[in-house]
């Protein structure tokens, strides 16, 4: 069935309505010389610029579009300290580095919470809701049970839930089991971004939207409006990496992710679908993620395959999935639909360090609200001579070329794996 649409339906980002993209031209002409050029005005670039400026560095942030045009004002707003694997698994796979990577993600969560709570908090509707990860079948349920044990071992409140405990968390019979983790939350992504813009400016960084960096040079960058001399350059481009960073581009797979938002639900509907208000997502390779926003809308995201998809095609798929999970929402009308780019890496882990003659950080595989903000903050320290985040110690493998050939095959395989897991219900 075609999705029922609200009369004011638009293909546009819901979050931009409360926090519009800055239409301005930025903070004056490009400087001829700075200590650091930051490429990209998302969470990562802004967090880096703020910290660098606070440490006395002159910083210019350039973005080829409006400030925040990338994933940072389009995402689901889920604040999730996770690396797709639990702490014990990470330690088994990577030894001490695995332990430090888990600690880094944990630190990223604390760092984000410090920005959005307390007296100088960025106002962005942050609530520590906890998260609910949902198993599609027996294999993923077993994985969630292991994950609960692993998180418990390191003192994180985590519960494997089934039956009545699961029913108390979600009004859906689609999933046989779930994992509840308290250390997670939700925010309004564009309001959070606007707060980071204000902090970067207050710290003294200058922000330059609609200015593309076209190449990194040994002594700075070329841009579409001239050259800037700089001691250091930070590529904070994540899934938007382009020809200015050819090496990083070979290591990153940009992948569309899409979201639909319903009209505000009634209090009864909200309580019927997500009674505890947690950030919810499932364990499928091509996962769905969903939450309620501050106005009680159902915000439901995901994608159907790895193939190119339009917002309209994605809207139909997401609305069907939403109703599969929550039949209570069969009549709920879709008010907004939009998409954005996430940065997938071959090992599904974030990376940072040096590439293309510059510093870089990114590749958060769809979980970068806390992590990319923290990575930006920590890369500022690294540029000032401190230790790099642990992810810099990982080899950063290339994504195979000829994506047009292998992506459809991988996509079909992932969907088959997802179907098999669903068939083998716990
Ligand atoms: C639909 C969607 C849902 C998501 N949901 C979640 C979620 O719920 N929770 C979560 O943790 N994460 C989520 N993510 C991921 C998260 O949004 C990202 O990891 C994070 O925002 C990345 O921040 P960033 O600053 O590294 O990059 P971005 O915000 O993508 O910014 C990169 C910027 O670099 C600029 N740029 C690139 N090349 C150049 C150049 N040559 N010159 C100038 N500028 C350039 C781009 O214009 C862009 O503005 C989601 C992402 C999407 C798309």
Short mmCIF file of C-alpha atoms and ligand atoms in Angstrom, two decimals:
data_model
loop_
_atom_site.label_atom_id
_atom_site.label_comp_id
_atom_site.label_asym_id
_atom_site.label_seq_id
_atom_site.Cartn_x
_atom_site.Cartn_y
_atom_site.Cartn_z
CA UNK A 1 0.00 0.00 0.00
CA UNK A 2 1.24 3.51 -0.76
CA UNK A 3 2.21 5.43 2.38
CA UNK A 4 -0.56 7.76 3.65
CA UNK A 5 0.90 11.26 3.47
CA UNK A 6 0.04 14.27 5.62
CA UNK A 7 -1.33 17.29 3.73
CA UNK A 8 1.87 19.20 4.48
CA UNK A 9 4.12 16.30 3.43
CA UNK A 10 7.58 17.34 2.23
CA UNK A 11 10.82 15.64 1.29
CA UNK A 12 12.93 17.68 3.67
CA UNK A 13 14.77 17.25 6.95
CA UNK A 14 12.40 17.52 9.92
CA UNK A 15 15.19 18.73 12.22
CA UNK A 16 15.91 21.78 10.01
CA UNK A 17 12.54 23.28 10.94
CA UNK A 18 13.56 23.98 14.56
CA UNK A 19 17.19 24.65 13.59
CA UNK A 20 17.40 25.82 9.96
CA UNK A 21 20.66 25.49 8.06
CA UNK A 22 22.49 28.81 8.31
CA UNK A 23 21.79 30.67 5.06
CA UNK A 24 24.63 33.14 5.71
CA UNK A 25 27.90 33.44 3.86
CA UNK A 26 30.00 32.92 6.96
CA UNK A 27 32.68 34.85 8.78
CA UNK A 28 34.14 37.08 6.07
CA UNK A 29 36.67 36.36 3.33
CA UNK A 30 38.92 33.33 3.54
CA UNK A 31 42.08 34.04 5.53
CA UNK A 32 45.39 33.87 3.62
CA UNK A 33 47.03 31.92 6.43
CA UNK A 34 45.93 30.05 9.57
CA UNK A 35 47.39 27.48 11.91
CA UNK A 36 44.77 24.86 11.00
CA UNK A 37 42.26 24.43 8.16
CA UNK A 38 39.37 22.13 9.06
CA UNK A 39 37.55 20.63 6.06
CA UNK A 40 33.92 19.88 6.95
CA UNK A 41 31.48 21.66 9.27
CA UNK A 42 29.76 18.68 10.90
CA UNK A 43 30.15 17.57 14.51
CA UNK A 44 33.72 16.39 13.95
CA UNK A 45 35.01 19.56 12.28
CA UNK A 46 33.28 21.91 14.72
CA UNK A 47 34.40 20.02 17.82
CA UNK A 48 37.97 20.06 16.52
CA UNK A 49 37.82 23.76 15.63
CA UNK A 50 36.47 24.70 19.08
CA UNK A 51 39.20 22.84 20.92
CA UNK A 52 41.96 24.14 18.63
CA UNK A 53 40.77 27.72 19.02
CA UNK A 54 40.56 27.33 22.80
CA UNK A 55 44.19 26.21 22.71
CA UNK A 56 45.13 29.42 20.93
CA UNK A 57 45.34 28.15 17.34
CA UNK A 58 43.92 30.21 14.48
CA UNK A 59 41.36 27.99 12.73
CA UNK A 60 39.25 28.24 9.57
CA UNK A 61 36.46 25.70 8.98
CA UNK A 62 35.44 25.30 5.33
CA UNK A 63 32.42 23.47 4.00
CA UNK A 64 31.49 23.08 0.36
CA UNK A 65 27.82 23.59 1.30
CA UNK A 66 25.92 25.38 4.08
CA UNK A 67 27.24 24.73 7.60
CA UNK A 68 26.03 21.33 8.75
CA UNK A 69 24.75 20.21 5.35
CA UNK A 70 26.20 16.71 5.86
CA UNK A 71 25.04 13.90 8.12
CA UNK A 72 25.27 16.01 11.28
CA UNK A 73 21.88 17.70 10.85
CA UNK A 74 20.12 14.76 9.18
CA UNK A 75 20.72 11.79 11.47
CA UNK A 76 18.45 9.91 13.84
CA UNK A 77 19.85 11.69 16.91
CA UNK A 78 20.60 8.44 18.72
CA UNK A 79 23.50 8.74 21.12
CA UNK A 80 24.85 5.22 21.21
CA UNK A 81 28.22 4.24 22.66
CA UNK A 82 28.76 1.10 20.59
CA UNK A 83 31.15 -0.40 18.07
CA UNK A 84 28.92 -3.25 16.81
CA UNK A 85 30.90 -5.63 19.08
CA UNK A 86 30.98 -5.94 22.88
CA UNK A 87 34.04 -5.21 25.04
CA UNK A 88 35.12 -8.87 25.40
CA UNK A 89 34.79 -9.50 21.66
CA UNK A 90 36.80 -6.37 20.91
CA UNK A 91 39.50 -7.49 23.35
CA UNK A 92 39.57 -10.99 21.80
CA UNK A 93 39.88 -9.56 18.31
CA UNK A 94 42.26 -6.68 19.01
CA UNK A 95 43.86 -7.33 22.41
CA UNK A 96 44.69 -4.24 24.41
CA UNK A 97 43.71 -2.02 21.47
CA UNK A 98 40.19 -3.53 21.67
CA UNK A 99 39.95 -2.55 25.34
CA UNK A 100 41.11 0.97 24.57
CA UNK A 101 38.66 1.28 21.67
CA UNK A 102 35.79 0.30 23.95
CA UNK A 103 37.01 2.81 26.55
CA UNK A 104 37.16 5.47 23.82
CA UNK A 105 33.53 4.93 22.86
CA UNK A 106 32.57 5.13 26.51
CA UNK A 107 34.54 8.36 26.87
CA UNK A 108 32.83 9.71 23.75
CA UNK A 109 29.44 9.17 25.40
CA UNK A 110 30.54 11.01 28.57
CA UNK A 111 32.00 13.80 26.44
CA UNK A 112 28.73 14.22 24.59
CA UNK A 113 26.65 14.16 27.75
CA UNK A 114 28.89 16.86 29.23
CA UNK A 115 28.06 19.05 26.20
CA UNK A 116 24.30 18.58 26.42
CA UNK A 117 23.67 18.56 30.16
CA UNK A 118 24.76 20.92 32.95
CA UNK A 119 24.81 24.71 33.20
CA UNK A 120 26.35 25.51 29.75
CA UNK A 121 24.46 22.73 28.01
CA UNK A 122 23.64 22.92 24.32
CA UNK A 123 19.82 22.95 24.21
CA UNK A 124 18.95 20.03 21.94
CA UNK A 125 16.18 18.05 23.68
CA UNK A 126 18.70 15.55 25.02
CA UNK A 127 17.21 12.78 27.15
CA UNK A 128 19.09 9.76 28.47
CA UNK A 129 16.49 7.32 27.25
CA UNK A 130 18.59 4.17 27.10
CA UNK A 131 18.51 2.01 24.01
CA UNK A 132 16.69 -1.12 22.92
CA UNK A 133 18.43 -3.37 20.42
CA UNK A 134 16.08 -5.95 18.92
CA UNK A 135 16.93 -9.43 17.63
CA UNK A 136 15.26 -10.54 14.43
CA UNK A 137 15.81 -14.27 15.05
CA UNK A 138 17.65 -16.96 16.96
CA UNK A 139 21.20 -16.13 15.81
CA UNK A 140 20.94 -12.46 16.63
CA UNK A 141 19.14 -13.21 19.91
CA UNK A 142 22.09 -15.35 20.98
CA UNK A 143 24.42 -12.49 20.01
CA UNK A 144 22.40 -10.06 22.14
CA UNK A 145 22.53 -12.42 25.11
CA UNK A 146 26.33 -12.53 24.79
CA UNK A 147 26.45 -8.75 24.42
CA UNK A 148 24.44 -8.35 27.64
CA UNK A 149 26.96 -10.57 29.48
CA UNK A 150 29.90 -8.66 28.03
CA UNK A 151 28.46 -5.30 29.03
CA UNK A 152 27.59 -6.55 32.51
CA UNK A 153 31.21 -7.71 32.93
CA UNK A 154 32.43 -4.13 32.54
CA UNK A 155 29.75 -2.72 34.84
CA UNK A 156 27.38 -1.36 32.18
CA UNK A 157 23.74 -1.80 33.03
CA UNK A 158 22.55 -4.14 30.28
CA UNK A 159 19.60 -6.57 30.28
CA UNK A 160 18.67 -9.30 27.84
CA UNK A 161 14.87 -9.17 27.66
CA UNK A 162 12.22 -11.56 26.33
CA UNK A 163 8.51 -12.23 26.99
CA UNK A 164 6.81 -9.83 29.39
CA UNK A 165 10.04 -7.86 29.96
CA UNK A 166 10.31 -7.26 26.22
CA UNK A 167 6.61 -6.39 25.96
CA UNK A 168 7.15 -3.74 28.64
CA UNK A 169 9.76 -2.13 26.35
CA UNK A 170 8.06 -2.25 22.97
CA UNK A 171 4.57 -2.66 21.59
CA UNK A 172 5.56 -5.13 18.87
CA UNK A 173 5.56 -8.89 18.48
CA UNK A 174 8.05 -8.82 15.60
CA UNK A 175 11.15 -9.48 17.68
CA UNK A 176 11.77 -12.48 19.93
CA UNK A 177 14.35 -10.81 22.18
CA UNK A 178 16.04 -7.52 22.97
CA UNK A 179 18.94 -5.89 24.76
CA UNK A 180 18.34 -2.87 26.98
CA UNK A 181 21.33 -0.62 27.67
CA UNK A 182 20.85 2.39 29.89
CA UNK A 183 23.92 4.36 28.76
CA UNK A 184 22.36 5.83 25.60
CA UNK A 185 20.14 8.76 24.75
CA UNK A 186 18.45 10.83 22.10
CA UNK A 187 18.83 14.43 20.92
CA UNK A 188 17.67 16.75 18.15
CA UNK A 189 20.63 16.57 15.73
CA UNK A 190 20.34 19.99 14.08
CA UNK A 191 19.89 21.81 17.41
CA UNK A 192 22.96 20.02 18.71
CA UNK A 193 24.84 21.08 15.58
CA UNK A 194 23.69 24.70 15.97
CA UNK A 195 25.08 24.63 19.52
CA UNK A 196 28.44 23.40 18.23
CA UNK A 197 28.48 26.19 15.61
CA UNK A 198 27.97 28.78 18.37
CA UNK A 199 30.71 27.26 20.51
CA UNK A 200 33.21 27.17 17.64
CA UNK A 201 32.56 30.83 16.86
CA UNK A 202 32.71 31.82 20.54
CA UNK A 203 36.07 30.08 20.80
CA UNK A 204 37.40 32.18 17.88
CA UNK A 205 37.28 29.83 14.89
CA UNK A 206 36.03 31.34 11.61
CA UNK A 207 33.45 29.39 9.62
CA UNK A 208 33.28 29.49 5.81
CA UNK A 209 30.29 27.77 4.19
CA UNK A 210 30.07 27.35 0.39
CA UNK A 211 33.85 27.07 0.14
CA UNK A 212 35.12 23.75 -1.20
CA UNK A 213 38.63 22.52 -0.53
CA UNK A 214 39.84 21.15 -3.85
CA UNK A 215 43.26 19.81 -2.85
CA UNK A 216 45.51 19.42 0.16
CA UNK A 217 49.01 20.86 -0.37
CA UNK A 218 52.18 20.50 1.66
CA UNK A 219 51.68 24.03 3.01
CA UNK A 220 47.88 24.30 3.24
CA UNK A 221 44.91 23.84 0.91
CA UNK A 222 43.60 24.92 -2.48
CA UNK A 223 40.00 26.03 -2.41
CA UNK A 224 37.48 27.17 -5.01
CA UNK A 225 38.26 30.72 -3.84
CA UNK A 226 42.06 30.63 -3.62
CA UNK A 227 44.78 29.12 -1.48
CA UNK A 228 45.08 29.08 2.32
CA UNK A 229 48.47 28.50 3.89
CA UNK A 230 48.17 26.33 6.99
CA UNK A 231 50.46 24.38 9.29
CA UNK A 232 47.90 21.57 9.62
CA UNK A 233 44.80 20.38 7.80
CA UNK A 234 42.07 18.18 9.30
CA UNK A 235 39.76 16.26 6.97
CA UNK A 236 36.45 15.96 8.87
CA UNK A 237 34.47 14.86 5.85
CA UNK A 238 33.14 11.43 6.87
CA UNK A 239 30.77 10.03 4.19
CA UNK A 240 31.13 13.18 2.07
CA UNK A 241 34.75 12.53 1.16
CA UNK A 242 35.52 13.75 -2.38
CA UNK A 243 38.40 14.17 -4.83
CA UNK A 244 40.20 16.51 -2.41
CA UNK A 245 41.10 13.40 -0.37
CA UNK A 246 41.63 10.63 -2.95
CA UNK A 247 43.30 8.16 -0.60
CA UNK A 248 40.66 8.49 2.12
CA UNK A 249 38.02 8.16 -0.57
CA UNK A 250 39.36 4.71 -1.46
CA UNK A 251 38.90 3.65 2.18
CA UNK A 252 35.35 4.94 2.63
CA UNK A 253 32.05 3.67 1.28
CA UNK A 254 29.42 6.43 1.38
CA UNK A 255 26.02 4.84 1.89
CA UNK A 256 22.61 6.48 1.90
CA UNK A 257 20.44 6.16 4.99
CA UNK A 258 16.85 7.39 5.03
CA UNK A 259 14.28 8.53 7.57
CA UNK A 260 10.54 9.11 7.61
CA UNK A 261 8.68 11.04 10.32
CA UNK A 262 4.97 10.72 11.05
CA UNK A 263 2.67 13.43 12.26
CA UNK A 264 2.80 13.77 16.06
CA UNK A 265 1.25 10.65 17.62
CA UNK A 266 -1.26 10.80 20.45
CA UNK A 267 0.01 10.05 23.96
CA UNK A 268 -1.80 6.68 23.77
CA UNK A 269 -0.12 5.77 20.47
CA UNK A 270 3.29 6.74 21.84
CA UNK A 271 2.75 4.59 24.93
CA UNK A 272 1.54 1.72 22.76
CA UNK A 273 4.63 1.62 20.51
CA UNK A 274 7.56 2.68 22.69
CA UNK A 275 6.34 2.79 26.31
CA UNK A 276 9.82 3.43 27.73
CA UNK A 277 10.77 5.96 25.03
CA UNK A 278 14.08 4.27 24.23
CA UNK A 279 16.14 4.57 21.05
CA UNK A 280 15.27 1.36 19.19
CA UNK A 281 17.02 -0.51 16.38
CA UNK A 282 17.25 -4.05 15.15
CA UNK A 283 20.14 -6.39 14.51
CA UNK A 284 19.61 -6.81 10.78
CA UNK A 285 22.50 -6.09 8.42
CA UNK A 286 20.15 -3.66 6.66
CA UNK A 287 18.83 -2.41 9.93
CA UNK A 288 15.86 -0.28 10.92
CA UNK A 289 16.18 2.32 13.68
CA UNK A 290 13.37 4.28 15.29
CA UNK A 291 12.48 6.63 18.10
CA UNK A 292 9.95 9.21 19.18
CA UNK A 293 10.97 12.86 18.86
CA UNK A 294 10.22 15.61 21.39
CA UNK A 295 6.82 16.23 19.71
CA UNK A 296 5.85 12.57 19.77
CA UNK A 297 6.48 11.83 16.08
CA UNK A 298 7.64 8.39 15.11
CA UNK A 299 11.00 8.89 13.41
CA UNK A 300 11.83 5.69 11.53
CA UNK A 301 15.04 5.12 9.56
CA UNK A 302 16.95 2.55 7.58
CA UNK A 303 17.38 1.31 4.04
CA UNK A 304 16.26 -1.69 2.00
CA UNK A 305 19.42 -2.52 0.09
CA UNK A 306 22.85 -1.16 -0.73
CA UNK A 307 21.70 -0.02 -4.15
CA UNK A 308 21.07 3.62 -4.97
CA UNK A 309 17.65 4.64 -3.68
CA UNK A 310 15.59 7.80 -3.96
CA UNK A 311 13.94 9.38 -0.92
CA UNK A 312 10.54 8.48 -2.37
CA UNK A 313 11.45 4.79 -2.82
CA UNK A 314 12.94 4.70 0.66
CA UNK A 315 9.83 6.34 2.13
CA UNK A 316 7.61 3.51 0.89
CA UNK A 317 9.96 0.82 2.21
CA UNK A 318 10.38 2.49 5.60
CA UNK A 319 6.68 3.11 6.06
CA UNK A 320 5.95 -0.59 5.31
CA UNK A 321 8.62 -1.67 7.77
CA UNK A 322 7.29 0.71 10.41
CA UNK A 323 3.82 -0.80 10.09
CA UNK A 324 5.26 -4.34 10.09
CA UNK A 325 6.89 -3.58 13.42
CA UNK A 326 4.09 -1.41 14.80
CA UNK A 327 0.73 -2.27 13.16
CA UNK A 328 -0.76 0.33 15.54
CA UNK A 329 0.67 2.96 13.15
CA UNK A 330 -1.14 1.76 10.00
CA UNK A 331 -3.14 5.01 9.88
CA UNK A 332 -0.29 7.33 10.92
CA UNK A 333 0.46 9.76 8.10
CA UNK A 334 3.99 10.48 6.96
CA UNK A 335 4.89 14.16 7.24
CA UNK A 336 8.58 14.25 6.26
CA UNK A 337 11.08 12.01 4.48
CA UNK A 338 14.78 12.63 3.88
CA UNK A 339 18.14 10.95 3.52
CA UNK A 340 21.86 11.46 4.10
CA UNK A 341 25.22 9.77 3.70
CA UNK A 342 26.91 7.57 6.30
CA UNK A 343 30.55 6.51 6.02
CA UNK A 344 30.99 2.73 5.97
CA UNK A 345 34.45 1.23 6.43
CA UNK A 346 35.53 -2.26 5.47
CA UNK A 347 36.08 -3.37 9.09
CA UNK A 348 33.00 -1.43 10.33
CA UNK A 349 35.24 0.54 12.73
CA UNK A 350 36.04 4.25 12.88
CA UNK A 351 39.46 5.43 11.75
CA UNK A 352 41.72 8.41 12.22
CA UNK A 353 45.31 9.48 11.72
CA UNK A 354 47.01 10.73 8.56
CA UNK A 355 45.80 10.50 4.97
CA UNK A 356 46.32 12.58 1.83
CA UNK A 357 48.95 14.71 3.60
CA UNK A 358 46.43 15.75 6.29
CA UNK A 359 44.94 14.61 9.59
CA UNK A 360 41.61 12.86 9.35
CA UNK A 361 38.90 11.22 11.45
CA UNK A 362 35.68 9.50 10.43
CA UNK A 363 34.09 6.29 9.28
CA UNK A 364 31.64 5.89 12.11
CA UNK A 365 29.37 3.49 10.23
CA UNK A 366 26.17 5.26 11.19
CA UNK A 367 27.03 5.78 14.88
CA UNK A 368 28.86 9.11 14.86
CA UNK A 369 26.78 11.52 16.93
CA UNK A 370 28.87 10.94 20.06
CA UNK A 371 31.89 9.36 18.42
CA UNK A 372 32.62 11.87 15.64
CA UNK A 373 32.13 14.76 18.08
CA UNK A 374 34.65 13.18 20.44
CA UNK A 375 37.01 12.26 17.58
CA UNK A 376 37.04 15.90 16.47
CA UNK A 377 37.81 17.01 20.01
CA UNK A 378 40.61 14.45 20.35
CA UNK A 379 42.07 15.16 16.90
CA UNK A 380 42.51 18.76 18.03
CA UNK A 381 44.64 17.42 20.88
CA UNK A 382 46.59 15.23 18.45
CA UNK A 383 47.28 18.21 16.18
CA UNK A 384 48.66 19.96 19.27
CA UNK A 385 51.04 17.03 19.91
CA UNK A 386 48.97 14.72 22.11
CA UNK A 387 48.33 11.04 21.58
CA UNK A 388 46.03 10.05 18.72
CA UNK A 389 42.79 8.18 19.57
CA UNK A 390 43.28 4.40 19.59
CA UNK A 391 41.51 3.94 16.23
CA UNK A 392 44.65 5.36 14.60
CA UNK A 393 46.41 2.06 15.42
CA UNK A 394 44.05 0.01 13.27
CA UNK A 395 45.03 -0.81 9.71
CA UNK A 396 42.64 1.16 7.50
CA UNK A 397 41.77 -1.17 4.61
CA UNK A 398 40.58 0.01 1.24
CA UNK A 399 37.06 -0.63 0.04
CA UNK A 400 37.26 -2.81 -3.09
CA UNK A 401 36.90 -0.86 -6.37
CA UNK A 402 34.12 -1.58 -8.92
CA UNK A 403 31.36 -1.02 -6.39
CA UNK A 404 28.73 -1.18 -9.10
CA UNK A 405 29.65 -4.86 -9.56
CA UNK A 406 29.95 -6.15 -5.99
CA UNK A 407 27.49 -3.94 -4.06
CA UNK A 408 24.36 -5.63 -5.52
CA UNK A 409 25.84 -9.07 -4.74
CA UNK A 410 26.69 -8.12 -1.15
CA UNK A 411 23.29 -6.47 -0.79
CA UNK A 412 21.51 -9.67 -1.87
CA UNK A 413 23.68 -11.77 0.48
CA UNK A 414 22.97 -9.48 3.45
CA UNK A 415 19.25 -9.60 2.83
CA UNK A 416 19.34 -13.38 2.58
CA UNK A 417 21.24 -13.54 5.89
CA UNK A 418 18.63 -11.26 7.48
CA UNK A 419 15.78 -13.43 6.15
CA UNK A 420 17.42 -16.61 7.45
CA UNK A 421 17.79 -15.12 10.92
CA UNK A 422 14.12 -14.12 10.92
CA UNK A 423 13.07 -17.62 9.87
CA UNK A 424 15.02 -19.14 12.77
CA UNK A 425 13.05 -17.36 15.47
CA UNK A 426 14.28 -17.83 19.01
C1 LIG B 1 20.15 9.38 7.89
C2 LIG B 1 21.26 9.23 8.91
C3 LIG B 1 20.95 8.78 10.18
C4 LIG B 1 21.95 8.64 11.14
N1 LIG B 1 21.61 8.33 12.43
C5 LIG B 1 22.54 8.32 13.39
C6 LIG B 1 22.16 8.12 14.74
O1 LIG B 1 20.99 8.00 15.07
N2 LIG B 1 23.15 8.06 15.68
C7 LIG B 1 24.46 8.23 15.34
O2 LIG B 1 25.32 8.14 16.23
N3 LIG B 1 24.84 8.50 14.07
C8 LIG B 1 23.92 8.57 13.10
N4 LIG B 1 24.28 8.86 11.82
C9 LIG B 1 25.70 9.14 11.54
C10 LIG B 1 26.12 10.55 12.00
O3 LIG B 1 25.19 11.49 11.55
C11 LIG B 1 27.51 10.86 11.43
O4 LIG B 1 28.43 9.87 11.86
C12 LIG B 1 28.04 12.22 11.87
O5 LIG B 1 27.10 13.24 11.73
C13 LIG B 1 29.26 12.57 11.02
O6 LIG B 1 29.72 13.84 11.41
P1 LIG B 1 30.95 14.45 10.65
O7 LIG B 1 31.19 15.80 11.18
O8 LIG B 1 32.12 13.52 10.70
O9 LIG B 1 30.53 14.48 9.10
P2 LIG B 1 29.36 15.27 8.35
O10 LIG B 1 28.37 15.86 9.27
O11 LIG B 1 28.85 14.39 7.27
O12 LIG B 1 30.13 16.52 7.71
C14 LIG B 1 31.07 16.37 6.67
C15 LIG B 1 31.11 17.68 5.90
O13 LIG B 1 32.25 17.71 5.07
C16 LIG B 1 31.94 18.56 3.99
N5 LIG B 1 32.94 18.33 2.94
C17 LIG B 1 33.29 17.15 2.37
N6 LIG B 1 34.27 17.36 1.45
C18 LIG B 1 34.55 18.69 1.46
C19 LIG B 1 35.46 19.50 0.73
N7 LIG B 1 36.29 18.98 -0.20
N8 LIG B 1 35.48 20.82 0.97
C20 LIG B 1 34.65 21.37 1.91
N9 LIG B 1 33.75 20.63 2.62
C21 LIG B 1 33.71 19.31 2.40
C22 LIG B 1 30.53 18.14 3.62
O14 LIG B 1 29.87 19.14 2.87
C23 LIG B 1 29.90 17.90 4.99
O15 LIG B 1 29.17 19.04 5.44
C24 LIG B 1 23.32 8.96 10.82
C25 LIG B 1 23.62 9.42 9.54
C26 LIG B 1 22.61 9.56 8.59
C27 LIG B 1 22.96 10.07 7.23
#
